[in-house]
Protein backbone atom coordinates (compact mmCIF):
# COMPACT_ATOMS: atom_id res chain seq x y z
CA UNK A 1 0.00 0.00 0.00
CA UNK A 2 1.26 3.46 -0.91
CA UNK A 3 -0.02 6.79 0.30
CA UNK A 4 0.89 10.42 -0.23
CA UNK A 5 -0.72 13.72 0.71
CA UNK A 6 -0.10 17.18 -0.65
CA UNK A 7 -1.49 20.63 -0.02
CA UNK A 8 -2.93 22.97 -2.63
CA UNK A 9 -3.96 26.59 -2.40
CA UNK A 10 -7.74 26.75 -2.80
CA UNK A 11 -7.64 28.38 -6.25
CA UNK A 12 -8.94 27.61 -9.76
CA UNK A 13 -5.48 26.41 -10.85
CA UNK A 14 -5.53 23.66 -8.20
CA UNK A 15 -7.47 21.18 -10.37
CA UNK A 16 -4.76 21.14 -13.04
CA UNK A 17 -2.02 20.86 -10.41
CA UNK A 18 -3.83 17.94 -8.73
CA UNK A 19 -4.11 16.10 -12.08
CA UNK A 20 -0.38 16.50 -12.74
CA UNK A 21 0.54 15.36 -9.22
CA UNK A 22 -1.74 12.31 -9.52
CA UNK A 23 -0.25 11.30 -12.89
CA UNK A 24 3.25 11.66 -11.39
CA UNK A 25 2.33 9.46 -8.42
CA UNK A 26 0.74 6.78 -10.60
CA UNK A 27 3.92 6.70 -12.70
CA UNK A 28 6.24 6.70 -9.67
CA UNK A 29 4.28 3.88 -8.03
CA UNK A 30 4.13 2.01 -11.37
CA UNK A 31 0.42 1.39 -11.01
CA UNK A 32 -1.37 -0.51 -13.76
CA UNK A 33 -3.18 1.93 -16.01
CA UNK A 34 -5.09 1.91 -19.27
CA UNK A 35 -6.86 4.70 -21.14
CA UNK A 36 -10.11 4.28 -19.18
CA UNK A 37 -8.50 4.20 -15.75
CA UNK A 38 -6.30 7.19 -16.63
CA UNK A 39 -9.34 9.19 -17.74
CA UNK A 40 -11.34 8.13 -14.67
CA UNK A 41 -8.65 9.04 -12.13
CA UNK A 42 -7.80 12.41 -13.70
CA UNK A 43 -11.48 13.33 -14.10
CA UNK A 44 -12.35 12.33 -10.53
CA UNK A 45 -9.44 14.18 -8.90
CA UNK A 46 -10.21 17.22 -11.02
CA UNK A 47 -13.90 17.22 -10.04
CA UNK A 48 -13.21 16.67 -6.33
CA UNK A 49 -10.71 19.53 -6.24
CA UNK A 50 -12.85 21.84 -8.39
CA UNK A 51 -15.83 21.33 -6.08
CA UNK A 52 -13.69 21.97 -2.99
CA UNK A 53 -12.38 25.17 -4.60
CA UNK A 54 -15.90 26.30 -5.56
CA UNK A 55 -17.87 25.22 -2.51
CA UNK A 56 -15.34 24.56 0.26
CA UNK A 57 -13.77 26.83 2.85
CA UNK A 58 -10.31 27.77 4.03
CA UNK A 59 -7.20 28.80 2.12
CA UNK A 60 -5.78 25.31 1.62
CA UNK A 61 -6.91 21.89 0.42
CA UNK A 62 -5.31 18.62 1.48
CA UNK A 63 -5.32 15.94 -1.21
CA UNK A 64 -4.51 12.35 -0.27
CA UNK A 65 -3.85 9.57 -2.78
CA UNK A 66 -3.76 5.96 -1.55
CA UNK A 67 -3.36 2.77 -3.47
CA UNK A 68 -3.91 -0.86 -2.54
CA UNK A 69 -2.34 -2.80 -5.40
CA UNK A 70 -3.46 -6.17 -3.98
CA UNK A 71 -7.10 -5.05 -4.31
CA UNK A 72 -6.41 -3.04 -7.51
CA UNK A 73 -7.83 0.10 -5.91
CA UNK A 74 -6.99 3.80 -5.84
CA UNK A 75 -8.49 6.08 -3.18
CA UNK A 76 -8.64 9.83 -3.80
CA UNK A 77 -9.54 12.21 -0.95
CA UNK A 78 -9.92 15.98 -0.81
CA UNK A 79 -10.13 17.72 2.57
CA UNK A 80 -11.28 21.30 3.08
CA UNK A 81 -12.28 23.43 6.08
CA UNK A 82 -16.02 23.58 5.44
CA UNK A 83 -18.19 21.36 7.64
CA UNK A 84 -21.03 21.52 5.07
CA UNK A 85 -21.46 18.10 3.47
CA UNK A 86 -22.52 17.80 -0.16
CA UNK A 87 -26.26 17.74 -0.89
CA UNK A 88 -27.93 15.25 -3.18
CA UNK A 89 -28.91 17.05 -6.41
CA UNK A 90 -29.44 15.92 -9.99
CA UNK A 91 -28.95 18.55 -12.71
CA UNK A 92 -31.68 19.10 -15.27
CA UNK A 93 -30.82 18.75 -18.97
CA UNK A 94 -30.76 22.57 -19.21
CA UNK A 95 -28.48 23.13 -16.21
CA UNK A 96 -25.16 24.81 -16.98
CA UNK A 97 -23.39 23.08 -14.10
CA UNK A 98 -23.83 20.30 -11.59
CA UNK A 99 -22.49 17.33 -13.55
CA UNK A 100 -19.08 17.01 -11.92
CA UNK A 101 -20.12 14.91 -8.96
CA UNK A 102 -22.37 12.85 -11.23
CA UNK A 103 -19.20 11.95 -13.13
CA UNK A 104 -17.45 11.07 -9.87
CA UNK A 105 -20.35 8.85 -8.91
CA UNK A 106 -20.31 6.97 -12.20
CA UNK A 107 -16.54 6.66 -12.55
CA UNK A 108 -15.90 5.36 -9.04
CA UNK A 109 -16.60 2.09 -7.27
CA UNK A 110 -17.65 3.99 -4.17
CA UNK A 111 -17.64 7.62 -3.10
CA UNK A 112 -18.83 9.70 -0.22
CA UNK A 113 -18.29 12.56 2.19
CA UNK A 114 -17.94 12.87 5.93
CA UNK A 115 -17.19 15.47 8.53
CA UNK A 116 -13.74 15.60 10.06
CA UNK A 117 -12.32 17.51 13.02
CA UNK A 118 -11.20 20.30 10.65
CA UNK A 119 -14.04 20.32 8.08
CA UNK A 120 -14.90 17.54 5.66
CA UNK A 121 -13.42 14.79 3.54
CA UNK A 122 -14.86 13.97 0.11
CA UNK A 123 -13.52 10.76 -1.39
CA UNK A 124 -13.79 8.34 -4.27
CA UNK A 125 -12.46 4.82 -4.71
CA UNK A 126 -11.48 3.75 -8.22
CA UNK A 127 -10.65 0.39 -9.76
CA UNK A 128 -7.24 -0.08 -11.34
CA UNK A 129 -6.98 -2.46 -14.29
CA UNK A 130 -5.80 -5.96 -13.36
CA UNK A 131 -3.98 -6.67 -16.60
CA UNK A 132 -3.84 -3.53 -18.70
CA UNK A 133 -3.48 -4.14 -22.43
CA UNK A 134 -1.36 -1.12 -23.30
CA UNK A 135 -3.55 1.95 -23.71
CA UNK A 136 -6.48 -0.02 -25.18
CA UNK A 137 -9.90 1.03 -23.93
CA UNK A 138 -11.52 -1.45 -21.55
CA UNK A 139 -14.88 -1.21 -23.34
CA UNK A 140 -13.18 -2.06 -26.66
CA UNK A 141 -11.98 -5.34 -25.17
CA UNK A 142 -15.51 -6.20 -23.99
CA UNK A 143 -17.03 -6.02 -27.44
CA UNK A 144 -19.86 -3.69 -28.44
CA UNK A 145 -22.81 -5.51 -26.88
CA UNK A 146 -21.12 -6.17 -23.53
CA UNK A 147 -19.85 -2.58 -23.43
CA UNK A 148 -23.40 -1.24 -23.86
CA UNK A 149 -24.68 -3.53 -21.09
CA UNK A 150 -21.83 -2.47 -18.79
CA UNK A 151 -22.52 1.25 -19.35
CA UNK A 152 -26.23 0.66 -18.69
CA UNK A 153 -25.49 -1.20 -15.45
CA UNK A 154 -23.14 1.58 -14.32
CA UNK A 155 -25.93 4.12 -14.87
CA UNK A 156 -28.24 2.09 -12.58
CA UNK A 157 -25.86 2.15 -9.60
CA UNK A 158 -27.27 3.78 -6.47
CA UNK A 159 -25.95 7.23 -5.52
CA UNK A 160 -22.86 7.61 -3.37
CA UNK A 161 -23.42 7.29 0.37
CA UNK A 162 -21.82 8.84 3.42
CA UNK A 163 -20.52 6.67 6.19
CA UNK A 164 -23.89 7.09 7.95
CA UNK A 165 -25.69 5.77 4.86
CA UNK A 166 -27.19 9.12 3.84
CA UNK A 167 -27.06 10.04 0.14
CA UNK A 168 -24.29 12.49 -0.61
CA UNK A 169 -23.76 15.11 -3.27
CA UNK A 170 -23.83 14.48 -6.92
CA UNK A 171 -23.46 18.20 -7.53
CA UNK A 172 -21.53 20.83 -5.63
CA UNK A 173 -20.12 20.77 -2.15
Coordinates of N, CA and C in Angstrom, one line a residue:
X1 N 0.8 -1.2 0.0 CA 0.0 0.0 0.0 C 0.9 1.2 0.0
X2 N 0.5 2.2 -0.8 CA 1.3 3.5 -0.9 C 0.3 4.6 -0.6
X3 N 0.8 5.7 0.0 CA 0.0 6.8 0.3 C 0.8 8.1 0.3
X4 N 0.2 9.1 -0.3 CA 0.9 10.4 -0.2 C -0.2 11.5 -0.2
X5 N 0.1 12.6 0.6 CA -0.7 13.7 0.7 C 0.0 14.9 0.2
X6 N -0.7 15.9 -0.3 CA -0.1 17.2 -0.7 C -1.1 18.3 -0.5
X7 N -0.6 19.5 -0.2 CA -1.5 20.6 0.0 C -1.6 21.5 -1.3
X8 N -2.7 22.1 -1.5 CA -2.9 23.0 -2.6 C -3.6 24.2 -2.1
X9 N -3.2 25.3 -2.7 CA -4.0 26.6 -2.4 C -5.3 26.4 -3.0
X10 N -6.4 26.9 -2.3 CA -7.7 26.8 -2.8 C -7.9 27.8 -3.9
X11 N -7.6 27.5 -5.1 CA -7.6 28.4 -6.2 C -8.0 27.6 -7.5
X12 N -8.5 28.3 -8.5 CA -8.9 27.6 -9.8 C -7.8 26.8 -10.4
X13 N -6.6 27.2 -10.2 CA -5.5 26.4 -10.8 C -5.2 25.1 -10.1
X14 N -5.8 24.9 -9.0 CA -5.5 23.7 -8.2 C -6.0 22.4 -8.9
X15 N -7.0 22.4 -9.7 CA -7.5 21.2 -10.4 C -6.4 20.7 -11.3
X16 N -5.8 21.6 -12.1 CA -4.8 21.1 -13.0 C -3.5 20.6 -12.3
X17 N -3.2 21.3 -11.2 CA -2.0 20.9 -10.4 C -2.3 19.5 -9.8
X18 N -3.5 19.2 -9.3 CA -3.8 17.9 -8.7 C -3.8 16.8 -9.8
X19 N -4.2 17.1 -11.0 CA -4.1 16.1 -12.1 C -2.7 15.7 -12.4
X20 N -1.8 16.8 -12.5 CA -0.4 16.5 -12.7 C 0.3 15.7 -11.6
X21 N 0.0 16.1 -10.4 CA 0.5 15.4 -9.2 C 0.1 13.9 -9.2
X22 N -1.2 13.7 -9.5 CA -1.7 12.3 -9.5 C -1.1 11.5 -10.6
X23 N -0.9 12.0 -11.8 CA -0.3 11.3 -12.9 C 1.2 11.0 -12.5
X24 N 1.9 11.9 -11.9 CA 3.2 11.7 -11.4 C 3.3 10.5 -10.4
X25 N 2.4 10.5 -9.4 CA 2.3 9.5 -8.4 C 2.1 8.1 -9.0
X26 N 1.1 8.1 -9.9 CA 0.7 6.8 -10.6 C 2.0 6.2 -11.3
X27 N 2.7 7.1 -12.0 CA 3.9 6.7 -12.7 C 5.0 6.3 -11.7
X28 N 5.2 7.0 -10.7 CA 6.2 6.7 -9.7 C 5.9 5.4 -9.0
X29 N 4.7 5.1 -8.7 CA 4.3 3.9 -8.0 C 4.1 2.7 -9.0
X30 N 4.3 3.0 -10.3 CA 4.1 2.0 -11.4 C 2.8 1.2 -11.3
X31 N 1.7 2.0 -11.1 CA 0.4 1.4 -11.0 C -0.1 1.0 -12.4
X32 N -0.8 -0.1 -12.5 CA -1.4 -0.5 -13.8 C -2.4 0.6 -14.2
X33 N -2.3 0.8 -15.5 CA -3.2 1.9 -16.0 C -3.5 1.7 -17.5
X34 N -4.7 1.9 -17.9 CA -5.1 1.9 -19.3 C -5.8 3.2 -19.6
X35 N -6.3 3.4 -20.8 CA -6.9 4.7 -21.1 C -8.1 5.0 -20.3
X36 N -8.9 4.0 -20.0 CA -10.1 4.3 -19.2 C -9.8 4.6 -17.7
X37 N -8.8 3.9 -17.1 CA -8.5 4.2 -15.7 C -7.8 5.5 -15.6
X38 N -7.0 5.9 -16.6 CA -6.3 7.2 -16.6 C -7.3 8.3 -16.7
X39 N -8.3 8.2 -17.6 CA -9.3 9.2 -17.7 C -10.2 9.3 -16.5
X40 N -10.5 8.1 -15.9 CA -11.3 8.1 -14.7 C -10.6 8.8 -13.5
X41 N -9.3 8.5 -13.3 CA -8.6 9.0 -12.1 C -8.4 10.5 -12.3
X42 N -8.0 11.0 -13.5 CA -7.8 12.4 -13.7 C -9.1 13.2 -13.7
X43 N -10.2 12.6 -14.2 CA -11.5 13.3 -14.1 C -12.0 13.4 -12.7
X44 N -11.9 12.3 -11.9 CA -12.3 12.3 -10.5 C -11.6 13.3 -9.7
X45 N -10.2 13.3 -9.7 CA -9.4 14.2 -8.9 C -9.7 15.6 -9.3
X46 N -9.9 15.9 -10.6 CA -10.2 17.2 -11.0 C -11.5 17.7 -10.5
X47 N -12.6 16.8 -10.5 CA -13.9 17.2 -10.0 C -13.9 17.4 -8.5
X48 N -13.2 16.5 -7.8 CA -13.2 16.7 -6.3 C -12.5 18.0 -5.9
X49 N -11.4 18.3 -6.6 CA -10.7 19.5 -6.2 C -11.5 20.7 -6.7
X50 N -12.1 20.7 -7.9 CA -12.9 21.8 -8.4 C -14.0 22.1 -7.5
X51 N -14.7 21.1 -7.0 CA -15.8 21.3 -6.1 C -15.4 21.9 -4.7
X52 N -14.2 21.4 -4.2 CA -13.7 22.0 -3.0 C -13.3 23.4 -3.2
X53 N -12.7 23.8 -4.3 CA -12.4 25.2 -4.6 C -13.7 26.0 -4.7
X54 N -14.7 25.5 -5.4 CA -15.9 26.3 -5.6 C -16.8 26.4 -4.3
X55 N -16.9 25.3 -3.6 CA -17.9 25.2 -2.5 C -17.3 25.0 -1.1
X56 N -16.0 24.8 -1.0 CA -15.3 24.6 0.3 C -15.0 25.8 1.0
X57 N -14.2 25.7 2.0 CA -13.8 26.8 2.9 C -12.3 26.7 3.2
X58 N -11.7 27.8 3.7 CA -10.3 27.8 4.0 C -9.4 28.1 2.9
X59 N -8.2 28.4 3.2 CA -7.2 28.8 2.1 C -6.5 27.6 1.4
X60 N -6.5 26.5 2.1 CA -5.8 25.3 1.6 C -6.7 24.1 1.5
X61 N -6.3 23.2 0.6 CA -6.9 21.9 0.4 C -5.8 20.9 0.7
X62 N -6.2 19.7 1.3 CA -5.3 18.6 1.5 C -5.8 17.5 0.6
X63 N -5.0 17.0 -0.3 CA -5.3 15.9 -1.2 C -4.5 14.7 -0.8
X64 N -5.2 13.6 -0.6 CA -4.5 12.3 -0.3 C -4.8 11.3 -1.4
X65 N -3.7 10.6 -1.8 CA -3.9 9.6 -2.8 C -3.3 8.3 -2.1
X66 N -4.2 7.3 -2.1 CA -3.8 6.0 -1.5 C -4.0 4.9 -2.6
X67 N -3.1 3.9 -2.6 CA -3.4 2.8 -3.5 C -3.2 1.5 -2.7
X68 N -4.0 0.5 -3.1 CA -3.9 -0.9 -2.5 C -3.8 -1.8 -3.8
X69 N -2.6 -2.1 -4.2 CA -2.3 -2.8 -5.4 C -2.9 -4.2 -5.3
X70 N -2.9 -4.8 -4.1 CA -3.5 -6.2 -4.0 C -4.9 -6.2 -4.3
X71 N -5.7 -5.1 -4.0 CA -7.1 -5.1 -4.3 C -7.4 -4.3 -5.6
X72 N -6.3 -3.8 -6.3 CA -6.4 -3.0 -7.5 C -7.3 -1.8 -7.3
X73 N -7.0 -1.0 -6.3 CA -7.8 0.1 -5.9 C -7.0 1.4 -5.7
X74 N -7.6 2.5 -6.0 CA -7.0 3.8 -5.8 C -8.0 4.7 -5.1
X75 N -7.6 5.2 -4.0 CA -8.5 6.1 -3.2 C -8.0 7.5 -3.3
X76 N -8.9 8.4 -3.7 CA -8.6 9.8 -3.8 C -9.5 10.6 -2.8
X77 N -8.8 11.5 -2.0 CA -9.5 12.2 -0.9 C -9.2 13.7 -1.1
X78 N -10.2 14.5 -0.9 CA -9.9 16.0 -0.8 C -10.5 16.5 0.5
X79 N -9.7 17.2 1.3 CA -10.1 17.7 2.6 C -10.2 19.2 2.4
X80 N -11.2 19.8 3.0 CA -11.3 21.3 3.1 C -11.9 21.7 4.4
X81 N -11.9 23.0 4.7 CA -12.3 23.4 6.1 C -13.8 23.6 6.3
X82 N -14.6 23.4 5.3 CA -16.0 23.6 5.4 C -16.7 22.3 6.1
X83 N -17.5 22.5 7.1 CA -18.2 21.4 7.6 C -19.4 21.0 6.8
X84 N -19.8 21.8 5.8 CA -21.0 21.5 5.1 C -20.8 20.3 4.1
X85 N -21.6 19.3 4.3 CA -21.5 18.1 3.5 C -22.2 18.3 2.2
X86 N -21.8 17.7 1.1 CA -22.5 17.8 -0.2 C -24.0 17.4 0.0
X87 N -24.8 18.1 -0.9 CA -26.3 17.7 -0.9 C -26.6 16.9 -2.1
X88 N -27.5 16.0 -2.0 CA -27.9 15.3 -3.2 C -28.7 16.2 -4.1
X89 N -28.2 16.2 -5.4 CA -28.9 17.0 -6.4 C -28.6 16.5 -7.8
X90 N -29.6 16.4 -8.6 CA -29.4 15.9 -10.0 C -29.7 17.1 -10.9
X91 N -28.8 17.4 -11.8 CA -28.9 18.5 -12.7 C -30.0 18.2 -13.8
X92 N -30.7 19.3 -14.2 CA -31.7 19.1 -15.3 C -30.9 19.2 -16.6
X93 N -31.5 18.7 -17.7 CA -30.8 18.8 -19.0 C -30.4 20.2 -19.4
X94 N -31.1 21.2 -18.9 CA -30.8 22.6 -19.2 C -29.8 23.2 -18.3
X95 N -29.4 22.5 -17.2 CA -28.5 23.1 -16.2 C -27.1 23.3 -16.8
X96 N -26.5 24.5 -16.5 CA -25.2 24.8 -17.0 C -24.1 24.2 -16.2
X97 N -24.4 23.7 -15.0 CA -23.4 23.1 -14.1 C -24.1 22.0 -13.3
X98 N -23.3 21.3 -12.5 CA -23.8 20.3 -11.6 C -23.6 18.9 -12.0
X99 N -22.7 18.7 -13.1 CA -22.5 17.3 -13.5 C -21.2 16.7 -13.0
X100 N -20.4 17.5 -12.4 CA -19.1 17.0 -11.9 C -19.2 15.8 -11.0
X101 N -20.0 16.0 -9.9 CA -20.1 14.9 -9.0 C -20.9 13.7 -9.5
X102 N -21.7 14.0 -10.5 CA -22.4 12.9 -11.2 C -21.3 12.0 -11.9
X103 N -20.3 12.7 -12.5 CA -19.2 12.0 -13.1 C -18.4 11.2 -12.1
X104 N -18.2 11.8 -10.9 CA -17.4 11.1 -9.9 C -18.2 9.8 -9.5
X105 N -19.5 10.0 -9.3 CA -20.4 8.9 -8.9 C -20.3 7.7 -9.9
X106 N -20.3 8.0 -11.2 CA -20.3 7.0 -12.2 C -18.9 6.4 -12.5
X107 N -17.9 7.1 -12.3 CA -16.5 6.7 -12.6 C -15.9 5.9 -11.4
X108 N -16.5 6.0 -10.2 CA -15.9 5.4 -9.0 C -16.7 4.1 -8.6
X109 N -16.0 3.3 -7.9 CA -16.6 2.1 -7.3 C -17.5 2.5 -6.1
X110 N -16.9 3.4 -5.3 CA -17.6 4.0 -4.2 C -17.2 5.4 -4.0
X111 N -18.0 6.2 -3.4 CA -17.6 7.6 -3.1 C -18.5 8.1 -1.9
X112 N -18.1 9.2 -1.3 CA -18.8 9.7 -0.2 C -18.2 10.9 0.4
X113 N -18.8 11.4 1.5 CA -18.3 12.6 2.2 C -18.6 12.4 3.7
X114 N -17.7 12.9 4.5 CA -17.9 12.9 5.9 C -17.2 14.0 6.6
X115 N -17.8 14.4 7.7 CA -17.2 15.5 8.5 C -15.9 15.0 9.2
X116 N -15.0 15.9 9.3 CA -13.7 15.6 10.1 C -13.6 16.7 11.2
X117 N -12.6 16.5 12.0 CA -12.3 17.5 13.0 C -12.1 18.9 12.4
X118 N -11.5 19.0 11.2 CA -11.2 20.3 10.6 C -12.1 20.7 9.5
X119 N -13.2 20.0 9.2 CA -14.0 20.3 8.1 C -14.7 19.1 7.5
X120 N -14.3 18.7 6.3 CA -14.9 17.5 5.7 C -13.9 16.9 4.8
X121 N -14.2 15.6 4.4 CA -13.4 14.8 3.5 C -14.4 14.3 2.5
X122 N -14.1 14.5 1.2 CA -14.9 14.0 0.1 C -13.9 13.0 -0.6
X123 N -14.4 11.8 -0.9 CA -13.5 10.8 -1.4 C -14.2 10.0 -2.5
X124 N -13.3 9.3 -3.2 CA -13.8 8.3 -4.3 C -12.8 7.2 -4.4
X125 N -13.3 6.0 -4.5 CA -12.5 4.8 -4.7 C -12.6 4.3 -6.1
X126 N -11.5 4.1 -6.8 CA -11.5 3.8 -8.2 C -10.8 2.4 -8.4
X127 N -11.3 1.7 -9.4 CA -10.6 0.4 -9.8 C -9.5 0.6 -10.7
X128 N -8.4 -0.1 -10.4 CA -7.2 -0.1 -11.3 C -7.4 -1.3 -12.2
X129 N -6.9 -1.3 -13.4 CA -7.0 -2.5 -14.3 C -6.1 -3.6 -13.7
X130 N -6.6 -4.8 -13.8 CA -5.8 -6.0 -13.4 C -4.7 -6.3 -14.3
X131 N -5.0 -6.4 -15.6 CA -4.0 -6.7 -16.6 C -4.2 -5.7 -17.8
X132 N -3.6 -4.5 -17.6 CA -3.8 -3.5 -18.7 C -3.2 -4.0 -20.0
X133 N -4.0 -3.8 -21.1 CA -3.5 -4.1 -22.4 C -3.0 -2.9 -23.1
X134 N -1.9 -2.4 -22.7 CA -1.4 -1.1 -23.3 C -2.3 0.0 -22.9
X135 N -2.6 0.8 -23.9 CA -3.5 1.9 -23.7 C -4.9 1.7 -24.3
X136 N -5.2 0.4 -24.6 CA -6.5 0.0 -25.2 C -7.6 0.3 -24.2
X137 N -8.7 0.7 -24.7 CA -9.9 1.0 -23.9 C -10.5 -0.3 -23.4
X138 N -10.9 -0.3 -22.1 CA -11.5 -1.4 -21.5 C -12.8 -1.9 -22.3
X139 N -13.6 -0.9 -22.7 CA -14.9 -1.2 -23.3 C -14.6 -1.8 -24.7
X140 N -13.5 -1.5 -25.4 CA -13.2 -2.1 -26.7 C -12.9 -3.6 -26.5
X141 N -12.3 -3.9 -25.4 CA -12.0 -5.3 -25.2 C -13.2 -6.1 -24.9
X142 N -14.3 -5.5 -24.3 CA -15.5 -6.2 -24.0 C -16.3 -6.6 -25.2
X143 N -16.2 -5.8 -26.3 CA -17.0 -6.0 -27.4 C -18.2 -5.1 -27.3
X144 N -18.8 -4.7 -28.4 CA -19.9 -3.7 -28.4 C -21.1 -4.0 -27.6
X145 N -21.6 -5.2 -27.6 CA -22.8 -5.5 -26.9 C -22.6 -5.5 -25.4
X146 N -21.4 -6.1 -25.0 CA -21.1 -6.2 -23.5 C -20.8 -4.8 -23.0
X147 N -20.2 -3.9 -23.8 CA -19.9 -2.6 -23.4 C -21.1 -1.8 -23.2
X148 N -22.1 -1.9 -24.0 CA -23.4 -1.2 -23.9 C -24.1 -1.7 -22.6
X149 N -24.1 -3.0 -22.3 CA -24.7 -3.5 -21.1 C -23.9 -3.0 -19.9
X150 N -22.6 -3.0 -19.9 CA -21.8 -2.5 -18.8 C -22.1 -1.0 -18.5
X151 N -22.2 -0.2 -19.5 CA -22.5 1.2 -19.4 C -23.9 1.4 -18.8
X152 N -24.9 0.6 -19.2 CA -26.2 0.7 -18.7 C -26.2 0.3 -17.2
X153 N -25.5 -0.8 -16.8 CA -25.5 -1.2 -15.4 C -24.8 -0.1 -14.6
X154 N -23.8 0.5 -15.1 CA -23.1 1.6 -14.3 C -24.1 2.7 -14.1
X155 N -25.0 3.0 -15.0 CA -25.9 4.1 -14.9 C -27.0 3.8 -13.8
X156 N -27.2 2.5 -13.5 CA -28.2 2.1 -12.6 C -27.7 2.0 -11.2
X157 N -26.4 2.2 -11.0 CA -25.9 2.1 -9.6 C -26.5 3.2 -8.7
X158 N -26.7 2.8 -7.4 CA -27.3 3.8 -6.5 C -26.3 4.9 -6.3
X159 N -26.8 6.1 -5.8 CA -26.0 7.2 -5.5 C -24.9 6.9 -4.4
X160 N -23.9 7.7 -4.4 CA -22.9 7.6 -3.4 C -23.5 7.8 -2.0
X161 N -22.9 7.2 -1.0 CA -23.4 7.3 0.4 C -22.3 7.8 1.3
X162 N -22.7 8.5 2.4 CA -21.8 8.8 3.4 C -21.7 7.6 4.3
X163 N -20.7 7.8 5.3 CA -20.5 6.7 6.2 C -21.8 6.3 7.0
X164 N -22.6 7.3 7.2 CA -23.9 7.1 8.0 C -25.0 6.5 7.1
X165 N -24.7 6.4 5.8 CA -25.7 5.8 4.9 C -26.6 6.8 4.2
X166 N -26.4 8.1 4.5 CA -27.2 9.1 3.8 C -26.7 9.4 2.4
X167 N -27.5 9.7 1.5 CA -27.1 10.0 0.1 C -26.2 11.3 0.2
X168 N -25.2 11.3 -0.6 CA -24.3 12.5 -0.6 C -24.4 13.2 -2.0
X169 N -23.6 14.2 -2.1 CA -23.8 15.1 -3.3 C -23.4 14.4 -4.6
X170 N -24.2 14.8 -5.6 CA -23.8 14.5 -6.9 C -23.6 15.8 -7.7
X171 N -23.7 16.9 -6.9 CA -23.5 18.2 -7.5 C -23.1 19.2 -6.4
X172 N -21.9 19.8 -6.5 CA -21.5 20.8 -5.6 C -21.2 20.4 -4.2
X173 N -20.4 21.1 -3.5 CA -20.1 20.8 -2.1 C -20.8 21.7 -1.2

